[in-house]
PDB file of N, CA and C in Angstrom:
ATOM      1  N   MET A  42      76.204 167.246 140.619  1.00  0.00           N
ATOM      2  CA  MET A  42      74.980 167.700 139.998  1.00  0.00           C
ATOM      3  C   MET A  42      74.263 166.511 139.372  1.00  0.00           C
ATOM      4  N   GLY A  43      72.947 166.448 139.515  1.00  0.00           N
ATOM      5  CA  GLY A  43      72.148 165.342 138.997  1.00  0.00           C
ATOM      6  C   GLY A  43      71.984 165.404 137.493  1.00  0.00           C
ATOM      7  N   LYS A  44      71.421 164.334 136.980  1.00  0.00           N
ATOM      8  CA  LYS A  44      71.152 164.235 135.547  1.00  0.00           C
ATOM      9  C   LYS A  44      70.089 165.266 135.148  1.00  0.00           C
ATOM     10  N   VAL A  45      70.371 166.008 134.096  1.00  0.00           N
ATOM     11  CA  VAL A  45      69.441 167.013 133.586  1.00  0.00           C
ATOM     12  C   VAL A  45      68.652 166.379 132.445  1.00  0.00           C
ATOM     13  N   ASP A  46      67.308 166.441 132.519  1.00  0.00           N
ATOM     14  CA  ASP A  46      66.541 165.814 131.452  1.00  0.00           C
ATOM     15  C   ASP A  46      66.676 166.609 130.147  1.00  0.00           C
ATOM     16  N   TYR A  47      66.378 165.937 129.055  1.00  0.00           N
ATOM     17  CA  TYR A  47      66.623 166.484 127.719  1.00  0.00           C
ATOM     18  C   TYR A  47      65.927 167.823 127.498  1.00  0.00           C
ATOM     19  N   SER A  48      64.667 167.936 127.876  1.00  0.00           N
ATOM     20  CA  SER A  48      63.954 169.202 127.643  1.00  0.00           C
ATOM     21  C   SER A  48      64.599 170.351 128.407  1.00  0.00           C
ATOM     22  N   ASN A  49      65.121 170.089 129.598  1.00  0.00           N
ATOM     23  CA  ASN A  49      65.824 171.136 130.347  1.00  0.00           C
ATOM     24  C   ASN A  49      67.156 171.491 129.694  1.00  0.00           C
ATOM     25  N   GLN A  50      67.814 170.508 129.085  1.00  0.00           N
ATOM     26  CA  GLN A  50      69.070 170.783 128.383  1.00  0.00           C
ATOM     27  C   GLN A  50      68.854 171.794 127.261  1.00  0.00           C
ATOM     28  N   LEU A  51      67.702 171.734 126.614  1.00  0.00           N
ATOM     29  CA  LEU A  51      67.426 172.620 125.486  1.00  0.00           C
ATOM     30  C   LEU A  51      67.148 174.053 125.922  1.00  0.00           C
ATOM     31  N   GLU A  52      67.079 174.286 127.220  1.00  0.00           N
ATOM     32  CA  GLU A  52      66.865 175.632 127.766  1.00  0.00           C
ATOM     33  C   GLU A  52      68.171 176.291 128.214  1.00  0.00           C
ATOM     34  N   THR A  53      69.287 175.596 128.085  1.00  0.00           N
ATOM     35  CA  THR A  53      70.571 176.110 128.590  1.00  0.00           C
ATOM     36  C   THR A  53      71.282 177.004 127.581  1.00  0.00           C
ATOM     37  N   GLN A  54      72.164 177.828 128.085  1.00  0.00           N
ATOM     38  CA  GLN A  54      72.992 178.673 127.220  1.00  0.00           C
ATOM     39  C   GLN A  54      73.944 177.821 126.382  1.00  0.00           C
ATOM     40  N   GLU A  55      74.415 176.708 126.937  1.00  0.00           N
ATOM     41  CA  GLU A  55      75.306 175.811 126.180  1.00  0.00           C
ATOM     42  C   GLU A  55      74.605 175.306 124.918  1.00  0.00           C
ATOM     43  N   TRP A  56      73.336 174.882 125.065  1.00  0.00           N
ATOM     44  CA  TRP A  56      72.596 174.413 123.888  1.00  0.00           C
ATOM     45  C   TRP A  56      72.342 175.553 122.909  1.00  0.00           C
ATOM     46  N   GLU A  57      71.977 176.725 123.414  1.00  0.00           N
ATOM     47  CA  GLU A  57      71.721 177.863 122.526  1.00  0.00           C
ATOM     48  C   GLU A  57      72.971 178.211 121.716  1.00  0.00           C
ATOM     49  N   ASN A  58      74.132 178.153 122.348  1.00  0.00           N
ATOM     50  CA  ASN A  58      75.395 178.419 121.631  1.00  0.00           C
ATOM     51  C   ASN A  58      75.635 177.374 120.541  1.00  0.00           C
ATOM     52  N   LYS A  59      75.430 176.098 120.879  1.00  0.00           N
ATOM     53  CA  LYS A  59      75.626 175.020 119.899  1.00  0.00           C
ATOM     54  C   LYS A  59      74.615 175.164 118.757  1.00  0.00           C
ATOM     55  N   ARG A  60      73.371 175.414 119.115  1.00  0.00           N
ATOM     56  CA  ARG A  60      72.291 175.571 118.135  1.00  0.00           C
ATOM     57  C   ARG A  60      72.615 176.692 117.139  1.00  0.00           C
ATOM     58  N   GLN A  61      73.032 177.835 117.650  1.00  0.00           N
ATOM     59  CA  GLN A  61      73.370 178.961 116.770  1.00  0.00           C
ATOM     60  C   GLN A  61      74.560 178.633 115.877  1.00  0.00           C
ATOM     61  N   SER A  62      75.534 177.873 116.389  1.00  0.00           N
ATOM     62  CA  SER A  62      76.692 177.510 115.554  1.00  0.00           C
ATOM     63  C   SER A  62      76.282 176.572 114.421  1.00  0.00           C
ATOM     64  N   ILE A  63      75.320 175.683 114.671  1.00  0.00           N
ATOM     65  CA  ILE A  63      74.824 174.783 113.613  1.00  0.00           C
ATOM     66  C   ILE A  63      74.015 175.579 112.593  1.00  0.00           C
ATOM     67  N   PHE A  64      73.158 176.489 113.061  1.00  0.00           N
ATOM     68  CA  PHE A  64      72.408 177.351 112.139  1.00  0.00           C
ATOM     69  C   PHE A  64      73.370 178.132 111.240  1.00  0.00           C
ATOM     70  N   LYS A  65      74.411 178.708 111.843  1.00  0.00           N
ATOM     71  CA  LYS A  65      75.379 179.501 111.074  1.00  0.00           C
ATOM     72  C   LYS A  65      76.080 178.626 110.042  1.00  0.00           C
ATOM     73  N   ARG A  66      76.547 177.451 110.469  1.00  0.00           N
ATOM     74  CA  ARG A  66      77.225 176.527 109.547  1.00  0.00           C
ATOM     75  C   ARG A  66      76.344 176.196 108.350  1.00  0.00           C
ATOM     76  N   ASP A  67      75.042 176.011 108.603  1.00  0.00           N
ATOM     77  CA  ASP A  67      74.106 175.610 107.551  1.00  0.00           C
ATOM     78  C   ASP A  67      73.461 176.792 106.838  1.00  0.00           C
ATOM     79  N   GLY A  68      73.976 177.991 107.071  1.00  0.00           N
ATOM     80  CA  GLY A  68      73.485 179.165 106.363  1.00  0.00           C
ATOM     81  C   GLY A  68      72.097 179.623 106.793  1.00  0.00           C
ATOM     82  N   PHE A  69      71.704 179.298 108.018  1.00  0.00           N
ATOM     83  CA  PHE A  69      70.393 179.682 108.559  1.00  0.00           C
ATOM     84  C   PHE A  69      69.241 179.253 107.644  1.00  0.00           C
ATOM     85  N   LYS A  70      69.377 178.026 107.094  1.00  0.00           N
ATOM     86  CA  LYS A  70      68.289 177.467 106.287  1.00  0.00           C
ATOM     87  C   LYS A  70      68.250 175.958 106.437  1.00  0.00           C
ATOM     88  N   CYS A  71      67.095 175.403 106.166  1.00  0.00           N
ATOM     89  CA  CYS A  71      66.863 173.969 106.279  1.00  0.00           C
ATOM     90  C   CYS A  71      67.737 173.212 105.277  1.00  0.00           C
ATOM     91  N   CYS A  72      68.415 172.189 105.764  1.00  0.00           N
ATOM     92  CA  CYS A  72      69.263 171.360 104.890  1.00  0.00           C
ATOM     93  C   CYS A  72      68.434 170.480 103.960  1.00  0.00           C
ATOM     94  N   ARG A  73      67.157 170.336 104.245  1.00  0.00           N
ATOM     95  CA  ARG A  73      66.290 169.480 103.433  1.00  0.00           C
ATOM     96  C   ARG A  73      65.568 170.254 102.341  1.00  0.00           C
ATOM     97  N   CYS A  74      64.940 171.392 102.694  1.00  0.00           N
ATOM     98  CA  CYS A  74      64.104 172.102 101.716  1.00  0.00           C
ATOM     99  C   CYS A  74      64.554 173.539 101.444  1.00  0.00           C
ATOM    100  N   GLY A  75      65.495 174.054 102.229  1.00  0.00           N
ATOM    101  CA  GLY A  75      65.995 175.410 102.017  1.00  0.00           C
ATOM    102  C   GLY A  75      65.210 176.507 102.715  1.00  0.00           C
ATOM    103  N   SER A  76      64.156 176.147 103.450  1.00  0.00           N
ATOM    104  CA  SER A  76      63.352 177.144 104.157  1.00  0.00           C
ATOM    105  C   SER A  76      64.179 177.831 105.248  1.00  0.00           C
ATOM    106  N   CYS A  77      63.848 179.082 105.510  1.00  0.00           N
ATOM    107  CA  CYS A  77      64.502 179.848 106.579  1.00  0.00           C
ATOM    108  C   CYS A  77      63.564 180.049 107.766  1.00  0.00           C
ATOM    109  N   LYS A  78      62.410 179.406 107.757  1.00  0.00           N
ATOM    110  CA  LYS A  78      61.389 179.609 108.788  1.00  0.00           C
ATOM    111  C   LYS A  78      61.365 178.455 109.788  1.00  0.00           C
ATOM    112  N   GLU A  79      61.086 178.784 111.048  1.00  0.00           N
ATOM    113  CA  GLU A  79      60.884 177.816 112.122  1.00  0.00           C
ATOM    114  C   GLU A  79      61.978 176.745 112.151  1.00  0.00           C
ATOM    115  N   LEU A  80      63.216 177.180 112.293  1.00  0.00           N
ATOM    116  CA  LEU A  80      64.348 176.260 112.245  1.00  0.00           C
ATOM    117  C   LEU A  80      64.564 175.520 113.557  1.00  0.00           C
ATOM    118  N   ASN A  81      64.955 174.263 113.422  1.00  0.00           N
ATOM    119  CA  ASN A  81      65.320 173.384 114.541  1.00  0.00           C
ATOM    120  C   ASN A  81      66.679 172.789 114.243  1.00  0.00           C
ATOM    121  N   VAL A  82      67.333 172.270 115.274  1.00  0.00           N
ATOM    122  CA  VAL A  82      68.526 171.458 115.060  1.00  0.00           C
ATOM    123  C   VAL A  82      68.125 170.012 115.314  1.00  0.00           C
ATOM    124  N   HIS A  83      68.322 169.188 114.305  1.00  0.00           N
ATOM    125  CA  HIS A  83      67.970 167.766 114.351  1.00  0.00           C
ATOM    126  C   HIS A  83      69.192 166.948 114.749  1.00  0.00           C
ATOM    127  N   HIS A  84      69.019 166.089 115.776  1.00  0.00           N
ATOM    128  CA  HIS A  84      70.047 165.106 116.145  1.00  0.00           C
ATOM    129  C   HIS A  84      69.817 163.880 115.262  1.00  0.00           C
ATOM    130  N   LYS A  85      70.774 163.557 114.425  1.00  0.00           N
ATOM    131  CA  LYS A  85      70.616 162.423 113.507  1.00  0.00           C
ATOM    132  C   LYS A  85      70.540 161.096 114.252  1.00  0.00           C
ATOM    133  N   LYS A  86      71.175 161.007 115.402  1.00  0.00           N
ATOM    134  CA  LYS A  86      71.036 159.859 116.286  1.00  0.00           C
ATOM    135  C   LYS A  86      71.402 160.312 117.686  1.00  0.00           C
ATOM    136  N   TYR A  87      70.997 159.533 118.667  1.00  0.00           N
ATOM    137  CA  TYR A  87      71.282 159.873 120.054  1.00  0.00           C
ATOM    138  C   TYR A  87      72.448 159.043 120.585  1.00  0.00           C
ATOM    139  N   LEU A  88      73.261 159.673 121.381  1.00  0.00           N
ATOM    140  CA  LEU A  88      74.443 159.037 121.960  1.00  0.00           C
ATOM    141  C   LEU A  88      74.283 158.931 123.470  1.00  0.00           C
ATOM    142  N   PRO A  89      74.773 157.849 124.043  1.00  0.00           N
ATOM    143  CA  PRO A  89      74.663 157.695 125.495  1.00  0.00           C
ATOM    144  C   PRO A  89      75.576 158.678 126.227  1.00  0.00           C
ATOM    145  N   ASN A  90      75.118 159.147 127.358  1.00  0.00           N
ATOM    146  CA  ASN A  90      75.918 159.986 128.258  1.00  0.00           C
ATOM    147  C   ASN A  90      76.412 161.284 127.641  1.00  0.00           C
ATOM    148  N   LYS A  91      75.699 161.800 126.659  1.00  0.00           N
ATOM    149  CA  LYS A  91      76.039 163.088 126.045  1.00  0.00           C
ATOM    150  C   LYS A  91      74.904 164.063 126.274  1.00  0.00           C
ATOM    151  N   LYS A  92      75.258 165.271 126.610  1.00  0.00           N
ATOM    152  CA  LYS A  92      74.256 166.327 126.697  1.00  0.00           C
ATOM    153  C   LYS A  92      74.010 166.846 125.284  1.00  0.00           C
ATOM    154  N   ALA A  93      72.895 167.505 125.069  1.00  0.00           N
ATOM    155  CA  ALA A  93      72.488 167.954 123.731  1.00  0.00           C
ATOM    156  C   ALA A  93      73.587 168.735 123.029  1.00  0.00           C
ATOM    157  N   TRP A  94      74.324 169.559 123.738  1.00  0.00           N
ATOM    158  CA  TRP A  94      75.360 170.415 123.148  1.00  0.00           C
ATOM    159  C   TRP A  94      76.713 169.712 123.014  1.00  0.00           C
ATOM    160  N   GLN A  95      76.841 168.486 123.507  1.00  0.00           N
ATOM    161  CA  GLN A  95      78.115 167.761 123.444  1.00  0.00           C
ATOM    162  C   GLN A  95      78.244 166.894 122.195  1.00  0.00           C
ATOM    163  N   TYR A  96      77.233 166.880 121.352  1.00  0.00           N
ATOM    164  CA  TYR A  96      77.271 166.055 120.146  1.00  0.00           C
ATOM    165  C   TYR A  96      78.250 166.620 119.133  1.00  0.00           C
ATOM    166  N   PRO A  97      78.909 165.739 118.365  1.00  0.00           N
ATOM    167  CA  PRO A  97      79.746 166.221 117.265  1.00  0.00           C
ATOM    168  C   PRO A  97      78.856 166.950 116.255  1.00  0.00           C
ATOM    169  N   ASN A  98      79.361 168.011 115.673  1.00  0.00           N
ATOM    170  CA  ASN A  98      78.583 168.799 114.712  1.00  0.00           C
ATOM    171  C   ASN A  98      78.072 167.955 113.548  1.00  0.00           C
ATOM    172  N   GLY A  99      78.805 166.930 113.174  1.00  0.00           N
ATOM    173  CA  GLY A  99      78.395 166.069 112.070  1.00  0.00           C
ATOM    174  C   GLY A  99      77.122 165.284 112.333  1.00  0.00           C
ATOM    175  N   LEU A 100      76.723 165.171 113.589  1.00  0.00           N
ATOM    176  CA  LEU A 100      75.476 164.476 113.923  1.00  0.00           C
ATOM    177  C   LEU A 100      74.297 165.431 114.073  1.00  0.00           C
ATOM    178  N   LEU A 101      74.517 166.708 113.772  1.00  0.00           N
ATOM    179  CA  LEU A 101      73.482 167.729 113.898  1.00  0.00           C
ATOM    180  C   LEU A 101      73.256 168.413 112.560  1.00  0.00           C
ATOM    181  N   GLU A 102      72.006 168.740 112.257  1.00  0.00           N
ATOM    182  CA  GLU A 102      71.707 169.474 111.035  1.00  0.00           C
ATOM    183  C   GLU A 102      70.530 170.405 111.261  1.00  0.00           C
ATOM    184  N   THR A 103      70.514 171.496 110.526  1.00  0.00           N
ATOM    185  CA  THR A 103      69.423 172.455 110.588  1.00  0.00           C
ATOM    186  C   THR A 103      68.286 171.968 109.704  1.00  0.00           C
ATOM    187  N   VAL A 104      67.096 171.914 110.287  1.00  0.00           N
ATOM    188  CA  VAL A 104      65.893 171.555 109.532  1.00  0.00           C
ATOM    189  C   VAL A 104      64.757 172.479 109.964  1.00  0.00           C
ATOM    190  N   CYS A 105      63.831 172.733 109.063  1.00  0.00           N
ATOM    191  CA  CYS A 105      62.651 173.515 109.427  1.00  0.00           C
ATOM    192  C   CYS A 105      61.695 172.609 110.199  1.00  0.00           C
ATOM    193  N   ARG A 106      60.737 173.204 110.844  1.00  0.00           N
ATOM    194  CA  ARG A 106      59.766 172.458 111.653  1.00  0.00           C
ATOM    195  C   ARG A 106      59.063 171.378 110.834  1.00  0.00           C
ATOM    196  N   LEU A 107      58.624 171.720 109.617  1.00  0.00           N
ATOM    197  CA  LEU A 107      57.895 170.747 108.795  1.00  0.00           C
ATOM    198  C   LEU A 107      58.772 169.573 108.385  1.00  0.00           C
ATOM    199  N   CYS A 108      60.016 169.844 108.010  1.00  0.00           N
ATOM    200  CA  CYS A 108      60.924 168.747 107.649  1.00  0.00           C
ATOM    201  C   CYS A 108      61.265 167.906 108.876  1.00  0.00           C
ATOM    202  N   HIS A 109      61.390 168.543 110.044  1.00  0.00           N
ATOM    203  CA  HIS A 109      61.681 167.801 111.276  1.00  0.00           C
ATOM    204  C   HIS A 109      60.541 166.832 111.592  1.00  0.00           C
ATOM    205  N   ILE A 110      59.318 167.296 111.424  1.00  0.00           N
ATOM    206  CA  ILE A 110      58.168 166.418 111.620  1.00  0.00           C
ATOM    207  C   ILE A 110      58.218 165.263 110.630  1.00  0.00           C
ATOM    208  N   GLU A 111      58.501 165.568 109.375  1.00  0.00           N
ATOM    209  CA  GLU A 111      58.551 164.538 108.324  1.00  0.00           C
ATOM    210  C   GLU A 111      59.656 163.513 108.604  1.00  0.00           C
ATOM    211  N   ILE A 112      60.808 163.974 109.066  1.00  0.00           N
ATOM    212  CA  ILE A 112      61.917 163.062 109.380  1.00  0.00           C
ATOM    213  C   ILE A 112      61.464 162.023 110.394  1.00  0.00           C
ATOM    214  N   HIS A 113      60.765 162.476 111.430  1.00  0.00           N
ATOM    215  CA  HIS A 113      60.391 161.589 112.528  1.00  0.00           C
ATOM    216  C   HIS A 113      59.036 160.926 112.362  1.00  0.00           C
ATOM    217  N   LYS A 114      58.314 161.305 111.349  1.00  0.00           N
ATOM    218  CA  LYS A 114      56.951 160.815 111.152  1.00  0.00           C
ATOM    219  C   LYS A 114      56.878 159.287 111.128  1.00  0.00           C
ATOM    220  N   ASN A 115      57.680 158.676 110.317  1.00  0.00           N
ATOM    221  CA  ASN A 115      57.656 157.214 110.175  1.00  0.00           C
ATOM    222  C   ASN A 115      59.030 156.598 110.379  1.00  0.00           C
ATOM    223  N   LYS A 116      59.889 157.312 111.099  1.00  0.00           N
ATOM    224  CA  LYS A 116      61.254 156.826 111.266  1.00  0.00           C
ATOM    225  C   LYS A 116      61.654 156.920 112.726  1.00  0.00           C
ATOM    226  N   SER A 117      62.189 155.847 113.238  1.00  0.00           N
ATOM    227  CA  SER A 117      62.703 155.854 114.596  1.00  0.00           C
ATOM    228  C   SER A 117      64.044 156.568 114.631  1.00  0.00           C
ATOM    229  N   ILE A 118      64.386 157.063 115.801  1.00  0.00           N
ATOM    230  CA  ILE A 118      65.668 157.725 116.000  1.00  0.00           C
ATOM    231  C   ILE A 118      66.684 156.675 116.426  1.00  0.00           C
ATOM    232  N   GLN A 119      67.815 156.622 115.753  1.00  0.00           N
ATOM    233  CA  GLN A 119      68.858 155.673 116.116  1.00  0.00           C
ATOM    234  C   GLN A 119      69.492 156.089 117.437  1.00  0.00           C
ATOM    235  N   SER A 120      69.680 155.124 118.303  1.00  0.00           N
ATOM    236  CA  SER A 120      70.227 155.393 119.621  1.00  0.00           C
ATOM    237  C   SER A 120      71.040 154.206 120.094  1.00  0.00           C
ATOM    238  N   PHE A 121      72.291 154.402 120.301  1.00  0.00           N
ATOM    239  CA  PHE A 121      73.235 153.403 120.819  1.00  0.00           C
ATOM    240  C   PHE A 121      73.027 152.037 120.170  1.00  0.00           C
ATOM    241  N   GLY A 122      72.883 152.000 118.882  1.00  0.00           N
ATOM    242  CA  GLY A 122      72.759 150.752 118.156  1.00  0.00           C
ATOM    243  C   GLY A 122      71.347 150.197 118.087  1.00  0.00           C
ATOM    244  N   SER A 123      70.388 150.881 118.699  1.00  0.00           N
ATOM    245  CA  SER A 123      68.993 150.463 118.592  1.00  0.00           C
ATOM    246  C   SER A 123      68.189 151.654 118.091  1.00  0.00           C
ATOM    247  N   SER A 124      66.898 151.600 118.221  1.00  0.00           N
ATOM    248  CA  SER A 124      66.103 152.741 117.787  1.00  0.00           C
ATOM    249  C   SER A 124      65.028 153.056 118.816  1.00  0.00           C
ATOM    250  N   ILE A 125      64.633 154.303 118.831  1.00  0.00           N
ATOM    251  CA  ILE A 125      63.606 154.783 119.733  1.00  0.00           C
ATOM    252  C   ILE A 125      62.509 155.392 118.872  1.00  0.00           C
ATOM    253  N   GLY A 126      61.295 154.951 119.022  1.00  0.00           N
ATOM    254  CA  GLY A 126      60.181 155.524 118.268  1.00  0.00           C
ATOM    255  C   GLY A 126      59.770 156.857 118.878  1.00  0.00           C
ATOM    256  N   ARG A 127      59.609 157.884 118.071  1.00  0.00           N
ATOM    257  CA  ARG A 127      59.152 159.191 118.542  1.00  0.00           C
ATOM    258  C   ARG A 127      58.083 159.688 117.594  1.00  0.00           C
ATOM    259  N   ASN A 128      57.102 160.365 118.115  1.00  0.00           N
ATOM    260  CA  ASN A 128      56.042 160.916 117.288  1.00  0.00           C
ATOM    261  C   ASN A 128      56.133 162.437 117.330  1.00  0.00           C
ATOM    262  N   TYR A 129      56.495 163.045 116.221  1.00  0.00           N
ATOM    263  CA  TYR A 129      56.617 164.490 116.142  1.00  0.00           C
ATOM    264  C   TYR A 129      55.438 165.121 115.424  1.00  0.00           C
ATOM    265  N   ALA A 130      54.414 164.359 115.143  1.00  0.00           N
ATOM    266  CA  ALA A 130      53.276 164.883 114.397  1.00  0.00           C
ATOM    267  C   ALA A 130      52.538 165.980 115.154  1.00  0.00           C
ATOM    268  N   THR A 131      52.737 166.061 116.450  1.00  0.00           N
ATOM    269  CA  THR A 131      52.025 167.075 117.235  1.00  0.00           C
ATOM    270  C   THR A 131      52.827 168.353 117.423  1.00  0.00           C
ATOM    271  N   LEU A 132      53.998 168.443 116.851  1.00  0.00           N
ATOM    272  CA  LEU A 132      54.804 169.674 116.989  1.00  0.00           C
ATOM    273  C   LEU A 132      54.142 170.840 116.302  1.00  0.00           C
TER     274      LEU A 132
END
């Protein structure tokens, strides 16, 4: 099977299962502000050769949409010892 791009990974049942387990662990609220609305799972850094659902739980946290935008607004995502710039202001 070929490499599945990241956006397609987020459509899988494996990711949905992982996502729900992180939400449950974090009490279905944002770890930053406590909001229960528009929740996302934030990858604190990206790892090579891992699918979205293969990350250790310690590298994932529940955040609301607004906090997720703020996290990435002026901060690059750490990836394999370097960083990748991402713009989440349009979410």
